[in-house]
Coordinates of C-alpha atoms in Angstrom, one line a residue:
Chain A
X1345 CA -17.7 125.0 -26.0
X1346 CA -18.6 126.1 -22.7
X1347 CA -21.6 126.6 -20.5
X1348 CA -22.3 123.0 -20.0
X1349 CA -23.1 123.7 -16.2
X1350 CA -25.5 126.3 -17.2
X1351 CA -27.2 124.2 -19.6
X1352 CA -27.9 121.5 -16.2
X1353 CA -28.8 124.2 -14.3
X1354 CA -31.5 125.6 -16.4
X1355 CA -32.6 122.2 -16.9
X1356 CA -33.6 122.3 -13.2
X1357 CA -36.8 125.0 -13.6
X1358 CA -39.3 122.1 -14.9
X1359 CA -37.7 119.5 -12.7
X1360 CA -38.7 121.4 -9.8
X1361 CA -41.7 122.0 -11.4
X1362 CA -42.3 118.6 -12.2
X1363 CA -41.2 116.9 -8.0
X1364 CA -43.9 119.5 -7.1
X1365 CA -46.1 116.3 -6.7
X1366 CA -43.5 114.0 -6.3
X1367 CA -43.2 111.1 -3.6
X1368 CA -42.4 108.3 -5.3
X1369 CA -40.2 108.9 -8.3
X1370 CA -38.0 105.9 -8.1
X1371 CA -40.3 103.4 -8.5
X1372 CA -39.8 100.1 -11.3
X1373 CA -43.6 100.2 -12.0
X1374 CA -44.5 99.6 -16.0
X1375 CA -47.4 101.8 -15.9
X1376 CA -46.6 104.9 -17.9
X1377 CA -48.4 107.7 -16.3
X1378 CA -48.9 109.8 -19.6
X1379 CA -50.5 112.6 -17.6
X1380 CA -46.9 112.8 -15.8
X1381 CA -44.7 112.3 -19.3
X1382 CA -47.0 115.3 -20.9
X1383 CA -45.9 117.5 -18.0
X1384 CA -41.8 116.1 -18.2
X1385 CA -42.2 116.6 -21.7
X1386 CA -43.5 119.7 -21.4
X1387 CA -41.7 120.9 -19.1
X1388 CA -38.3 119.7 -20.9
X1389 CA -38.8 121.4 -23.7
X1390 CA -40.4 124.8 -22.1
X1391 CA -37.1 124.4 -20.3
X1392 CA -35.1 123.8 -23.5
X1393 CA -36.9 126.7 -25.5
X1394 CA -36.0 129.0 -22.2
X1395 CA -32.3 128.4 -22.3
X1396 CA -32.5 128.4 -26.3
X1397 CA -33.8 132.1 -25.8
X1398 CA -31.1 132.7 -23.3
X1399 CA -28.0 131.7 -24.9
X1400 CA -29.2 133.2 -28.3
X1401 CA -29.6 136.6 -26.2
X1402 CA -26.4 135.8 -23.9
X1403 CA -24.1 134.3 -26.0
X1404 CA -25.2 133.6 -29.7
X1405 CA -26.9 137.1 -30.6
X1406 CA -24.9 139.8 -32.6
X1407 CA -22.2 136.9 -32.6
X1408 CA -23.6 134.7 -35.4
X1409 CA -21.1 133.3 -38.1
X1410 CA -21.0 130.3 -40.8
X1411 CA -20.8 126.8 -39.1
X1412 CA -17.0 126.6 -38.1
X1413 CA -14.7 123.7 -36.2
X1414 CA -12.1 124.3 -33.4
X1415 CA -9.6 122.6 -31.5
X1416 CA -9.0 123.9 -28.4
X1417 CA -6.8 120.9 -27.1
X1418 CA -4.7 123.6 -24.9
X1419 CA -7.7 126.0 -23.7
X1420 CA -7.8 125.5 -19.8
X1421 CA -5.0 122.3 -20.1
X1422 CA -8.2 120.7 -21.2
X1423 CA -9.4 121.2 -17.9
X1424 CA -12.7 122.6 -19.7
X1425 CA -13.5 118.7 -21.0
X1426 CA -13.8 117.3 -17.1
X1427 CA -16.6 119.9 -17.1
X1428 CA -17.6 118.9 -20.3
X1429 CA -17.9 115.5 -18.9
X1430 CA -19.9 116.2 -16.1
X1431 CA -22.4 118.3 -18.0
X1432 CA -23.8 115.3 -20.2
X1433 CA -23.6 113.4 -17.3
X1434 CA -25.6 115.6 -15.1
X1435 CA -27.6 116.5 -18.2
X1436 CA -28.1 112.7 -18.3
X1437 CA -29.3 112.8 -14.5
X1438 CA -32.0 115.1 -15.2
X1439 CA -33.7 113.8 -18.0
X1440 CA -33.6 110.3 -16.1
X1441 CA -35.0 111.7 -13.6
X1442 CA -38.1 113.4 -15.6
X1443 CA -38.3 110.1 -17.2
X1444 CA -38.6 108.2 -14.4
X1445 CA -41.4 110.4 -12.6
X1446 CA -43.0 110.1 -15.8
X1447 CA -43.0 106.0 -15.3
X1448 CA -40.9 104.8 -17.5
X1449 CA -38.6 102.3 -15.4
X1450 CA -35.3 102.6 -14.4
X1451 CA -33.6 101.1 -17.9
X1452 CA -36.0 103.0 -20.1
X1453 CA -35.6 106.1 -18.5
X1454 CA -31.7 105.9 -18.0
X1455 CA -31.2 104.9 -21.6
X1456 CA -33.6 107.9 -23.1
X1457 CA -31.8 109.8 -20.1
X1458 CA -28.4 109.6 -21.3
X1459 CA -29.8 110.0 -24.9
X1460 CA -31.3 113.1 -24.7
X1461 CA -28.5 114.6 -21.7
X1462 CA -26.1 113.6 -25.0
X1463 CA -28.2 115.3 -27.7
X1464 CA -28.8 118.6 -25.3
X1465 CA -25.3 118.8 -24.6
X1466 CA -24.3 117.8 -28.5
X1467 CA -27.3 121.0 -29.8
X1468 CA -25.4 123.4 -27.1
X1469 CA -21.8 122.5 -28.7
X1470 CA -23.2 123.2 -32.4
X1471 CA -25.1 126.3 -31.4
X1472 CA -21.3 127.1 -30.2
X1473 CA -20.2 126.3 -33.9
X1474 CA -22.4 129.0 -35.1
X1475 CA -21.0 132.0 -32.9
X1476 CA -18.5 133.9 -34.3
X1477 CA -15.8 134.5 -30.9
X1478 CA -15.9 130.0 -30.4
X1479 CA -16.6 127.6 -32.9
X1480 CA -17.9 123.6 -32.2
X1481 CA -14.9 121.9 -30.1
X1482 CA -14.2 118.5 -31.5
X1483 CA -13.1 117.6 -28.1
X1484 CA -15.9 119.2 -25.4
X1485 CA -18.3 117.2 -28.4
X1486 CA -16.3 113.7 -27.1
X1487 CA -16.4 114.8 -23.8
X1488 CA -20.4 115.6 -23.6
X1489 CA -20.9 112.0 -25.1
X1490 CA -18.5 110.3 -23.2
X1491 CA -20.2 112.2 -19.8
X1492 CA -23.8 110.6 -21.1
X1493 CA -22.9 107.5 -21.9
X1494 CA -20.8 106.8 -18.7
X1495 CA -24.1 107.7 -17.1
X1496 CA -25.6 105.0 -18.4
X1497 CA -23.1 102.6 -17.4
X1498 CA -22.6 103.8 -14.1
X1499 CA -26.9 103.5 -13.5
X1500 CA -26.9 100.1 -15.6
X1501 CA -23.4 98.2 -14.3
X1502 CA -23.9 97.3 -11.0
X1503 CA -20.7 97.2 -9.6
X1504 CA -20.4 101.0 -11.2
X1505 CA -23.4 102.3 -9.5
X1506 CA -21.0 102.3 -6.3
X1507 CA -18.6 105.4 -8.1
X1508 CA -20.4 108.8 -8.5
X1509 CA -19.3 112.0 -10.3
X1510 CA -19.6 114.7 -8.4
X1511 CA -18.7 118.5 -8.7
X1512 CA -17.6 121.7 -6.4
X1513 CA -17.6 124.9 -6.7
X1514 CA -15.6 128.1 -5.3
X1515 CA -15.7 131.3 -6.7
X1516 CA -12.0 133.0 -8.0
X1517 CA -10.7 136.2 -8.8
X1518 CA -12.1 135.4 -12.8
X1519 CA -15.8 136.0 -10.9
X1520 CA -15.2 138.0 -8.0
X1521 CA -12.4 140.4 -9.6
X1522 CA -13.5 140.3 -13.7
X1523 CA -9.9 138.6 -14.6
X1524 CA -10.7 137.2 -18.2
X1525 CA -8.8 135.8 -20.8
X1526 CA -11.0 137.6 -23.4
X1527 CA -10.8 141.6 -22.8
X1528 CA -14.6 142.6 -21.8
X1529 CA -16.1 139.6 -22.0
X1530 CA -18.1 139.2 -18.9
X1531 CA -16.9 135.7 -16.9
X1532 CA -19.4 133.5 -15.1
X1533 CA -19.0 130.6 -12.9
X1534 CA -19.0 128.4 -15.7
X1535 CA -16.4 129.8 -17.1
X1536 CA -14.4 129.8 -14.4
X1537 CA -12.8 126.6 -14.5
X1538 CA -10.5 127.5 -11.6
X1539 CA -12.8 127.9 -8.8
X1540 CA -14.0 123.8 -10.3
X1541 CA -13.1 120.2 -8.6
X1542 CA -14.7 117.1 -9.9
X1543 CA -14.5 113.6 -8.0
X1544 CA -15.4 110.7 -8.4
X1545 CA -16.4 109.1 -5.2
X1546 CA -16.3 105.4 -4.4
X1547 CA -19.0 104.1 -2.3
X1548 CA -16.9 102.7 0.4
X1549 CA -19.7 101.2 2.9
X1550 CA -21.1 99.1 0.4
X1551 CA -18.2 97.8 -1.4
X1552 CA -17.3 96.7 1.9
X1553 CA -18.1 92.8 2.9
X1554 CA -21.5 92.7 5.1
X1555 CA -19.3 91.8 8.5
X1556 CA -17.5 95.1 7.9
X1557 CA -20.2 97.5 7.2
X1558 CA -20.5 98.8 10.3
X1559 CA -17.0 99.8 10.7
X1560 CA -17.7 102.6 8.2
X1561 CA -20.8 105.3 7.9
X1562 CA -22.8 104.3 4.6
X1563 CA -22.9 108.4 3.8
X1564 CA -19.0 108.8 4.2
X1565 CA -17.0 107.8 0.8
X1566 CA -13.7 108.1 -0.6
X1567 CA -12.9 110.0 -3.9
X1568 CA -10.4 111.2 -6.4
X1569 CA -10.8 114.2 -7.6
X1570 CA -9.3 116.7 -10.5
X1571 CA -9.0 120.4 -10.1
X1572 CA -7.8 123.6 -12.4
X1573 CA -4.2 124.9 -11.3
X1574 CA -3.0 127.9 -11.9
X1575 CA -5.7 128.0 -14.2
X1576 CA -6.3 131.7 -14.2
X1577 CA -2.7 132.6 -14.2
X1578 CA -2.4 136.3 -16.2
X1579 CA 1.1 137.3 -16.7
X1580 CA 1.7 141.0 -16.7
X1581 CA 5.2 141.1 -18.5
X1582 CA 3.4 139.6 -21.7
X1583 CA 4.6 136.1 -20.8
X1584 CA 2.1 133.3 -21.9
X1585 CA -0.5 133.5 -19.8
X1586 CA -1.5 129.4 -20.8
X1587 CA 2.0 128.2 -20.0
X1588 CA 1.6 127.7 -16.4
X1589 CA -2.4 126.0 -16.1
X1590 CA -2.4 123.0 -15.6
X1591 CA -4.8 119.8 -14.3
X1592 CA -3.7 118.6 -10.0
X1593 CA -5.0 115.7 -8.3
X1594 CA -6.2 114.6 -5.0
X1595 CA -7.6 111.9 -2.4
X1596 CA -9.9 113.0 -0.6
X1597 CA -13.3 112.5 1.7
X1598 CA -17.0 112.9 0.9
X1599 CA -20.0 112.5 1.7
X1600 CA -23.3 111.5 -0.3
X1601 CA -26.4 114.6 1.1
X1602 CA -28.6 112.5 0.1
X1603 CA -27.6 109.7 2.3
X1604 CA -27.6 112.2 5.4
X1605 CA -30.6 114.3 4.5
X1606 CA -33.7 112.2 5.5
X1607 CA -36.2 111.1 2.6
X1608 CA -39.0 113.3 2.8
X1609 CA -42.5 112.9 1.8
X1610 CA -42.9 116.2 0.3
X1611 CA -41.3 116.0 -3.5
X1612 CA -39.7 118.9 -4.3
X1613 CA -37.5 118.5 -1.7
X1614 CA -36.4 114.9 -2.3
X1615 CA -35.9 115.9 -5.9
X1616 CA -33.4 118.7 -4.1
X1617 CA -32.2 115.9 -2.0
X1618 CA -31.2 113.4 -4.7
X1619 CA -30.0 116.3 -6.7
X1620 CA -27.3 117.2 -4.0
X1621 CA -26.0 113.9 -3.7
X1622 CA -23.9 114.7 -6.9
X1623 CA -22.3 117.8 -5.5
X1624 CA -19.4 117.8 -2.8
X1625 CA -19.1 119.4 -0.2
X1626 CA -15.7 120.8 1.9
X1627 CA -13.9 117.6 3.4
X1628 CA -10.0 117.0 4.5
X1629 CA -8.2 115.9 1.0
X1630 CA -4.6 115.3 0.0
X1631 CA -3.1 117.1 -3.3
X1632 CA -0.8 114.8 -5.0
X1633 CA 0.1 116.5 -8.1
X1634 CA 1.9 119.1 -8.4
X1635 CA 3.3 120.2 -5.0
X1636 CA 1.6 118.0 -3.0
X1637 CA -0.4 119.4 0.0
X1638 CA -2.7 118.2 2.8
X1639 CA -5.5 120.5 3.0
X1640 CA -8.1 119.9 6.3
X1641 CA -10.9 121.1 4.8
X1642 CA -10.4 121.6 1.1
X1643 CA -10.2 124.0 -0.3
X1644 CA -9.0 126.3 2.5
X1645 CA -5.6 126.4 3.0
X1646 CA -4.4 126.6 6.6
X1647 CA -0.5 127.9 7.0
X1648 CA 1.3 128.6 9.7
X1649 CA 3.8 131.3 7.9
X1650 CA 4.8 134.2 10.8
X1651 CA 1.5 133.6 12.0
X1652 CA -2.1 131.1 11.3
X1653 CA -3.2 132.0 7.5
X1654 CA -6.0 130.6 6.7
X1655 CA -8.1 131.2 3.2
X1656 CA -8.6 129.6 -0.4
X1657 CA -5.9 127.8 -1.8
X1658 CA -4.7 130.6 -4.3
X1659 CA -3.2 128.2 -6.7
X1660 CA -6.3 126.7 -8.0
X1661 CA -7.7 129.7 -9.9
X1662 CA -5.2 132.2 -9.2
Chain B
X957 CA -19.0 79.4 -80.5
X958 CA -16.6 78.6 -77.4
X959 CA -18.0 78.9 -73.9
X960 CA -16.3 81.2 -71.9
X961 CA -15.3 79.9 -68.4
X962 CA -14.6 83.5 -67.3
X963 CA -16.2 86.9 -65.8
X964 CA -16.7 89.7 -67.8
X965 CA -14.8 93.1 -66.4
X966 CA -16.5 96.2 -67.0
X967 CA -13.6 98.1 -65.6
X968 CA -11.0 96.7 -67.4
X969 CA -13.5 95.2 -70.3
X970 CA -12.2 92.1 -70.0
X971 CA -12.6 88.5 -69.2
X972 CA -11.7 87.4 -65.4
X973 CA -11.3 84.3 -64.0
X974 CA -13.4 83.5 -61.0
X975 CA -10.8 84.3 -58.6
X976 CA -11.5 87.4 -59.2
X977 CA -14.8 87.6 -57.8
X978 CA -13.7 90.0 -54.8
X979 CA -12.1 92.6 -57.7
X980 CA -15.0 92.3 -59.5
X981 CA -17.6 93.2 -56.7
X982 CA -15.1 96.1 -56.0
X983 CA -15.8 96.5 -59.8
X984 CA -19.1 96.6 -59.1
X985 CA -19.2 99.2 -56.2
X986 CA -17.5 101.4 -58.1
X987 CA -19.5 101.9 -61.0
X988 CA -22.5 102.2 -59.3
X989 CA -20.5 104.7 -56.7
X990 CA -20.1 106.9 -60.2
X991 CA -23.5 106.6 -61.0
X992 CA -25.7 108.8 -59.3
X993 CA -28.7 106.8 -60.9
X994 CA -27.3 103.4 -59.6
X995 CA -26.4 104.9 -56.3
X996 CA -29.8 106.8 -56.0
X997 CA -31.3 102.9 -56.7
X998 CA -29.4 101.6 -54.0
X999 CA -30.9 104.1 -51.0
X1000 CA -34.4 104.2 -53.0
X1001 CA -34.1 100.2 -52.4
X1002 CA -32.8 100.4 -49.0
X1003 CA -35.7 102.7 -47.8
X1004 CA -38.2 100.6 -49.4
X1005 CA -37.1 97.5 -48.2
X1006 CA -36.7 98.6 -44.6
X1007 CA -40.6 100.4 -45.1
X1008 CA -41.7 96.6 -46.4
X1009 CA -39.6 94.9 -43.5
X1010 CA -41.6 97.5 -40.6
X1011 CA -44.9 97.0 -42.6
X1012 CA -44.8 93.2 -42.8
X1013 CA -43.7 93.1 -39.1
X1014 CA -46.5 95.1 -38.1
X1015 CA -48.7 92.7 -39.8
X1016 CA -47.0 89.6 -38.3
X1017 CA -47.5 90.9 -35.1
X1018 CA -51.6 91.7 -35.8
X1019 CA -52.3 88.0 -36.9
X1020 CA -50.7 86.3 -34.3
X1021 CA -52.7 85.9 -31.2
X1022 CA -51.8 87.3 -27.6
X1023 CA -50.6 83.5 -26.2
X1024 CA -48.2 83.2 -29.1
X1025 CA -46.2 86.6 -28.8
X1026 CA -45.5 85.8 -25.4
X1027 CA -43.9 83.3 -26.2
X1028 CA -41.1 85.1 -27.7
X1029 CA -37.5 85.5 -26.0
X1030 CA -38.0 88.9 -25.1
X1031 CA -35.0 90.3 -22.5
X1032 CA -35.3 92.8 -20.7
X1033 CA -31.9 94.4 -21.2
X1034 CA -28.7 93.2 -23.5
X1035 CA -25.0 94.7 -23.8
X1036 CA -23.9 94.0 -27.3
X1037 CA -20.5 95.2 -28.4
X1038 CA -20.0 95.4 -32.0
X1039 CA -16.3 95.5 -34.3
X1040 CA -16.3 96.1 -37.9
X1041 CA -15.4 98.4 -41.5
X1042 CA -17.0 102.2 -41.8
X1043 CA -16.7 103.4 -45.0
X1044 CA -17.4 107.6 -45.5
X1045 CA -17.0 108.3 -49.0
X1046 CA -15.7 112.0 -48.5
X1047 CA -12.7 109.6 -46.4
X1048 CA -10.6 107.7 -48.6
X1049 CA -10.4 103.7 -47.3
X1050 CA -12.1 101.8 -44.8
X1051 CA -12.0 102.3 -41.5
X1052 CA -12.2 100.2 -38.5
X1053 CA -15.5 100.7 -36.4
X1054 CA -15.9 99.6 -32.7
X1055 CA -19.8 100.1 -31.6
X1056 CA -20.6 99.2 -28.1
X1057 CA -24.7 99.3 -27.3
X1058 CA -27.0 99.3 -24.6
X1059 CA -30.7 98.0 -25.3
X1060 CA -33.6 97.9 -23.2
X1061 CA -37.4 96.6 -24.2
X1062 CA -39.9 98.9 -24.9
X1063 CA -42.5 96.0 -24.3
X1064 CA -43.0 92.7 -22.5
X1065 CA -45.2 91.5 -25.8
X1066 CA -43.5 92.8 -28.2
X1067 CA -40.1 92.6 -29.2
X1068 CA -39.5 96.1 -29.7
X1069 CA -36.9 98.0 -28.0
X1070 CA -34.8 101.2 -27.8
X1071 CA -31.1 101.5 -27.7
X1072 CA -28.1 103.8 -27.3
X1073 CA -24.5 103.0 -29.0
X1074 CA -21.4 105.1 -29.3
X1075 CA -19.7 104.7 -32.5
X1076 CA -16.2 104.8 -32.6
X1077 CA -14.1 104.5 -36.2
X1078 CA -10.4 105.0 -36.1
X1079 CA -8.4 106.7 -39.3
X1080 CA -7.0 103.1 -40.4
X1081 CA -6.4 99.7 -38.6
X1082 CA -2.8 100.7 -37.1
X1083 CA -5.0 103.0 -34.2
X1084 CA -5.8 99.2 -32.5
X1085 CA -2.2 98.9 -31.6
X1086 CA -3.1 99.0 -28.1
X1087 CA 0.2 98.6 -27.2
X1088 CA 1.4 102.1 -29.4
X1089 CA 1.7 105.1 -27.5
X1090 CA 0.4 107.6 -30.0
X1091 CA -3.1 109.5 -29.8
X1092 CA -5.8 108.2 -30.8
X1093 CA -7.4 109.6 -33.9
X1094 CA -11.0 109.3 -35.4
X1095 CA -12.2 109.2 -38.4
X1096 CA -15.8 109.2 -36.6
X1097 CA -16.7 108.9 -33.5
X1098 CA -21.2 109.9 -32.7
X1099 CA -23.8 108.4 -30.6
X1100 CA -26.8 107.2 -31.4
X1101 CA -30.4 106.2 -29.7
X1102 CA -32.9 104.7 -31.0
X1103 CA -35.2 101.7 -31.9
X1104 CA -34.7 98.3 -33.1
X1105 CA -37.3 95.6 -33.9
X1106 CA -36.4 91.6 -34.0
X1107 CA -38.1 89.4 -36.0
X1108 CA -38.8 87.2 -33.3
X1109 CA -39.9 83.7 -33.8
X1110 CA -42.4 82.0 -31.3
X1111 CA -40.3 79.3 -29.7
X1112 CA -43.4 76.9 -29.0
X1113 CA -43.6 76.8 -32.9
X1114 CA -39.9 77.1 -33.7
X1115 CA -38.2 75.9 -30.2
X1116 CA -34.8 75.3 -31.7
X1117 CA -34.3 78.1 -34.2
X1118 CA -31.0 80.1 -33.5
X1119 CA -31.5 82.5 -36.3
X1120 CA -33.4 85.8 -35.9
X1121 CA -33.3 89.0 -37.9
X1122 CA -34.0 92.4 -36.8
X1123 CA -34.1 95.9 -38.1
X1124 CA -33.0 99.3 -36.3
X1125 CA -33.3 102.6 -37.2
X1126 CA -31.7 105.1 -35.2
X1127 CA -31.1 109.0 -34.6
X1128 CA -27.7 110.6 -33.5
X1129 CA -24.5 112.4 -34.6
X1130 CA -21.3 112.3 -35.3
X1131 CA -18.1 114.3 -35.1
X1132 CA -15.3 113.9 -38.1
X1133 CA -11.7 115.5 -39.1
X1134 CA -11.1 118.1 -41.4
X1135 CA -11.1 116.3 -44.5
X1136 CA -8.3 116.5 -47.2
X1137 CA -10.1 118.3 -49.7
X1138 CA -13.6 119.3 -50.9
X1139 CA -15.0 120.2 -46.9
X1140 CA -17.9 118.0 -46.9
X1141 CA -18.7 119.5 -43.0
X1142 CA -17.3 117.8 -40.2
X1143 CA -20.0 117.7 -38.0
X1144 CA -23.5 115.4 -39.1
X1145 CA -26.9 114.6 -37.7
X1146 CA -27.1 111.0 -38.6
X1147 CA -30.1 108.7 -39.5
X1148 CA -28.2 104.8 -38.8
X1149 CA -30.8 102.4 -40.4
X1150 CA -29.8 98.9 -40.1
X1151 CA -30.3 95.3 -40.8
X1152 CA -29.0 92.5 -39.4
X1153 CA -29.2 88.6 -38.2
X1154 CA -28.7 87.3 -34.6
X1155 CA -27.5 84.0 -33.8
X1156 CA -28.2 82.4 -30.7
X1157 CA -25.1 80.5 -29.5
X1158 CA -26.6 78.9 -26.4
X1159 CA -30.2 78.5 -25.4
X1160 CA -31.5 78.2 -22.1
X1161 CA -33.9 75.7 -20.8
X1162 CA -37.0 78.4 -21.4
X1163 CA -35.6 78.8 -24.9
X1164 CA -34.5 82.2 -24.2
X1165 CA -31.0 82.6 -26.2
X1166 CA -27.8 83.0 -24.0
X1167 CA -24.8 85.3 -26.0
X1168 CA -25.7 85.7 -29.8
X1169 CA -23.5 86.4 -32.6
X1170 CA -24.6 90.0 -34.1
X1171 CA -24.1 90.6 -37.8
X1172 CA -25.0 94.0 -39.0
X1173 CA -24.9 95.9 -42.1
X1174 CA -25.8 99.5 -42.0
X1175 CA -26.7 102.7 -44.0
X1176 CA -26.6 105.8 -42.7
X1177 CA -28.0 109.5 -44.3
X1178 CA -25.9 111.9 -42.5
X1179 CA -27.0 115.8 -42.9
X1180 CA -23.5 117.7 -42.5
X1181 CA -23.8 121.0 -41.1
X1182 CA -24.0 124.1 -43.3
X1183 CA -23.3 121.2 -45.9
X1184 CA -25.3 118.7 -47.8
X1185 CA -26.7 115.3 -47.6
X1186 CA -23.9 112.1 -47.5
X1187 CA -23.9 108.7 -47.3
X1188 CA -21.6 106.4 -45.1
X1189 CA -21.8 102.9 -44.3
X1190 CA -20.6 100.0 -42.0
X1191 CA -20.6 96.4 -41.5
X1192 CA -20.0 95.1 -38.2
X1193 CA -20.0 91.6 -36.2
X1194 CA -20.3 91.4 -32.4
X1195 CA -21.6 89.5 -29.5
X1196 CA -24.9 90.6 -28.0
X1197 CA -25.1 89.3 -24.1
X1198 CA -28.9 89.4 -23.1
X1199 CA -30.5 89.0 -19.8
X1200 CA -34.0 88.2 -19.0

């Protein structure tokens, strides 16, 4: 029911290996390079096996139970579902990169990437279903499938190519001070939903008419964002910790690192450059709800209360 | 002896009029579903038919000169949207089904494509009321990917043919709500097998179909986690929008 992002991060490993010799990853040639197919599938298989072993030891070992399903709609005010959506989406991207590198054309790699991403996330969710402390979450699975499906739409429908889902993370007290909902549980950044923000950015430059494109830089975007709000709330008096946990909505500026960083002839640099295109970096933002507020550089909060105070916005994660 | 203008209903043990044919068909389905032998025979027939279709299509391809193969219209990608009904024995009733699908070609000369679909089956038809504010209740949602072979005809030999048949074999996963009784499992791995027909609603000057009507019958063997094998069925109709 959690861990979608660590799955994505561990998938990076074979990708980095594959990117070593990648200088023409974006081509539509129909010539399949079977050596690359072998390397890509081998790398992915190794990555998946490695992740399985890691998760078996870290999360699932000594914690096995008969398969069971849970409903966790109220968990983290459903903000974790956004994380799962992004997990399916970003996993699909990495699979797509691998298949494209192997020589599949853009349509083939996109459909195979989306299918692989959905399958991968579903596999992780299924393993959770056999874990004693959590279970297979229908809502998480729905979000995983939606994320992978959106990746396919995003790639194959021209209008949707102007949009991209991105993520942003700053550590909260859940990780820095070990404040967790489950006593004795060691929190990870993956479960630190209070520090995560997800963006849907629109490529304004590309959407503008040709005669207006010169007025807007190609790397600068507008984005709609969602984050947690009071998502790590803990009340020592015994009140319901989950009662005040909400989602917060923003509009924000955004910039594409894959456009700001120049293209390189070194494969791995190009791979990192493209992967960074799915990350958001600090930028001005306006919180629409709840408690509207302007951030000069989100998530840094600047307040004037008996002097200037600069720090991370406390209401995001608590 | 007077000839009987009626049909014998094996459930009611009586004769019925021809107008009762839908009911008789339902009776036949009920009889088949009660009999493990008949049920098994239906499954066997389905698998045999699919093997036959795949085998014959392969033989057909091998026997065709390369020039005629390339004159078959093979879309580079297609979007489809299917509507239909899904029948899952463990969840009573017939469930409305929506199924968007994306398809892209695997070859420039063989009408073999790979596809990805998302299946959304609602608990009942009232769920399709888009004006209602209730939260949607699904009886099944999942995703599937796999391959489809279209028995595309050579347009030089059959320039005016609008009807083509296809078969597809997919692999994916589905999620179900808790069943009312006899828990058969709520998450499954699925292997949907579909036979269907495409009917071109128009054709370009180079014999490439534009929008196509798509009819499909799907049998879906499934394996429920921790449980057992199961079977579900779907009938769909939809539109396919190919691009070349």
